[in-house]
Amino acid sequence: MAKKIVAGNWKMNKNLQEGLELANGLNDALAADKPNCEVIICTPFIHLAKVSELVNHDNIKVGAENCADKVSGAFTGEVSAEMVKSTGCEYVILGHSERREYYHETPEILKEKVDLALANGLKILFCIGESLAEREANKQNEVVKAELEGSVFHLTAEQFANVVIAYEPIWAIGTGKTATADQAEEIHAYIRSVVAEKYGKAVADNTSILYGGSCKASNAPELFAKPDIDGGLIGGASLKVADFKGIIDAWKK
Ligand code: 13P
């Protein structure tokens, strides 16, 4: 059985003080009412070390939103996988559509990041998903398969066990437009079949496949009730304790 996960992606929100307040609030809320899924918060780099120190890792895992495609050296402004790991955090998001689009991260660059993250003991939340034009042309399956093949299918099965897949249709991110639970389930089942073709059914059954894109407390229960949806990667609704806790609690319904 794949692990059930609710992960937050704060994106470029919250200054240090605000971020610590949010992490603290979530930490208190989950100490009082333990989650029955894995909870991850992925924060900007500057928050990682302090957030990682502050939260109870039994209830909350911490992740970065990116890492460099180089080991170390003269790459001004970059943060390496080793640096990320040294903050005490366990995860890193790679392949988010915002990074692919705005920072021109190609499948080859992402492959380098994937390898460095794993070499440094980080687990990966690997994002895939089609644009609106691709969905309208009915190319979503082709797109997600190519994204997996381009950046993670070179891994051994043992390495792949450290990869969580996040399916995030670009047209649903921050738009208020969620994929319907049936639409999401259809492509999640397809993604699992592609993983099964590559690594076998046992690995595919153990792979967590998260949905992301305008997921909130009101639609999470319906999405999470689907057999191939193992949780969510949450943007906007991860920025307030009550909203995020509402999604975590969807696993209690
Ligand atoms: P929203 O939940 O704000 O739509 O963002 C989803 C996302 O991109 C998470 O990585």
mmCIF file with all atom_site columns, C-alpha atoms in Angstrom, residues 1-2 4 181-182 185-186 188-189 192 205 207 209 222-231 251:
data_model
loop_
_atom_site.group_PDB
_atom_site.id
_atom_site.type_symbol
_atom_site.label_atom_id
_atom_site.label_alt_id
_atom_site.label_comp_id
_atom_site.label_asym_id
_atom_site.label_entity_id
_atom_site.label_seq_id
_atom_site.pdbx_PDB_ins_code
_atom_site.Cartn_x
_atom_site.Cartn_y
_atom_site.Cartn_z
_atom_site.occupancy
_atom_site.B_iso_or_equiv
_atom_site.pdbx_formal_charge
_atom_site.auth_seq_id
_atom_site.auth_comp_id
_atom_site.auth_asym_id
_atom_site.auth_atom_id
_atom_site.pdbx_PDB_model_num
ATOM 1  C CA . MET A 1 1   ? 0.000   0.000  0.000   1.00 0.00 ? 1   MET A CA 1
ATOM 2  C CA . ALA A 1 2   ? 1.268   3.457  -0.878  1.00 0.00 ? 2   ALA A CA 1
ATOM 3  C CA . LYS A 1 4   ? -0.893  8.528  2.371   1.00 0.00 ? 4   LYS A CA 1
ATOM 4  C CA . ALA A 1 181 ? -12.180 13.364 -8.720  1.00 0.00 ? 181 ALA A CA 1
ATOM 5  C CA . ASP A 1 182 ? -12.979 11.101 -11.695 1.00 0.00 ? 182 ASP A CA 1
ATOM 6  C CA . GLU A 1 185 ? -8.434  9.162  -10.722 1.00 0.00 ? 185 GLU A CA 1
ATOM 7  C CA . GLU A 1 186 ? -8.317  8.307  -14.412 1.00 0.00 ? 186 GLU A CA 1
ATOM 8  C CA . HIS A 1 188 ? -3.561  8.628  -11.526 1.00 0.00 ? 188 HIS A CA 1
ATOM 9  C CA . ALA A 1 189 ? -4.491  5.067  -12.493 1.00 0.00 ? 189 ALA A CA 1
ATOM 10 C CA . ARG A 1 192 ? 0.419   3.904  -11.740 1.00 0.00 ? 192 ARG A CA 1
ATOM 11 C CA . ASP A 1 205 ? 1.381   -0.208 -5.616  1.00 0.00 ? 205 ASP A CA 1
ATOM 12 C CA . THR A 1 207 ? 4.336   4.525  -5.002  1.00 0.00 ? 207 THR A CA 1
ATOM 13 C CA . ILE A 1 209 ? 0.757   9.516  -6.221  1.00 0.00 ? 209 ILE A CA 1
ATOM 14 C CA . GLU A 1 222 ? -13.770 13.176 -2.625  1.00 0.00 ? 222 GLU A CA 1
ATOM 15 C CA . LEU A 1 223 ? -10.335 13.193 -4.250  1.00 0.00 ? 223 LEU A CA 1
ATOM 16 C CA . PHE A 1 224 ? -8.695  11.128 -1.493  1.00 0.00 ? 224 PHE A CA 1
ATOM 17 C CA . ALA A 1 225 ? -11.494 8.543  -1.623  1.00 0.00 ? 225 ALA A CA 1
ATOM 18 C CA . LYS A 1 226 ? -10.249 7.437  -5.064  1.00 0.00 ? 226 LYS A CA 1
ATOM 19 C CA . PRO A 1 227 ? -8.109  4.288  -5.069  1.00 0.00 ? 227 PRO A CA 1
ATOM 20 C CA . ASP A 1 228 ? -5.147  5.796  -6.952  1.00 0.00 ? 228 ASP A CA 1
ATOM 21 C CA . ILE A 1 229 ? -5.047  9.171  -5.186  1.00 0.00 ? 229 ILE A CA 1
ATOM 22 C CA . ASP A 1 230 ? -2.719  8.873  -2.192  1.00 0.00 ? 230 ASP A CA 1
ATOM 23 C CA . GLY A 1 231 ? -2.969  12.460 -1.012  1.00 0.00 ? 231 GLY A CA 1
ATOM 24 C CA . TRP A 1 251 ? -7.848  11.250 5.696   1.00 0.00 ? 251 TRP A CA 1
#
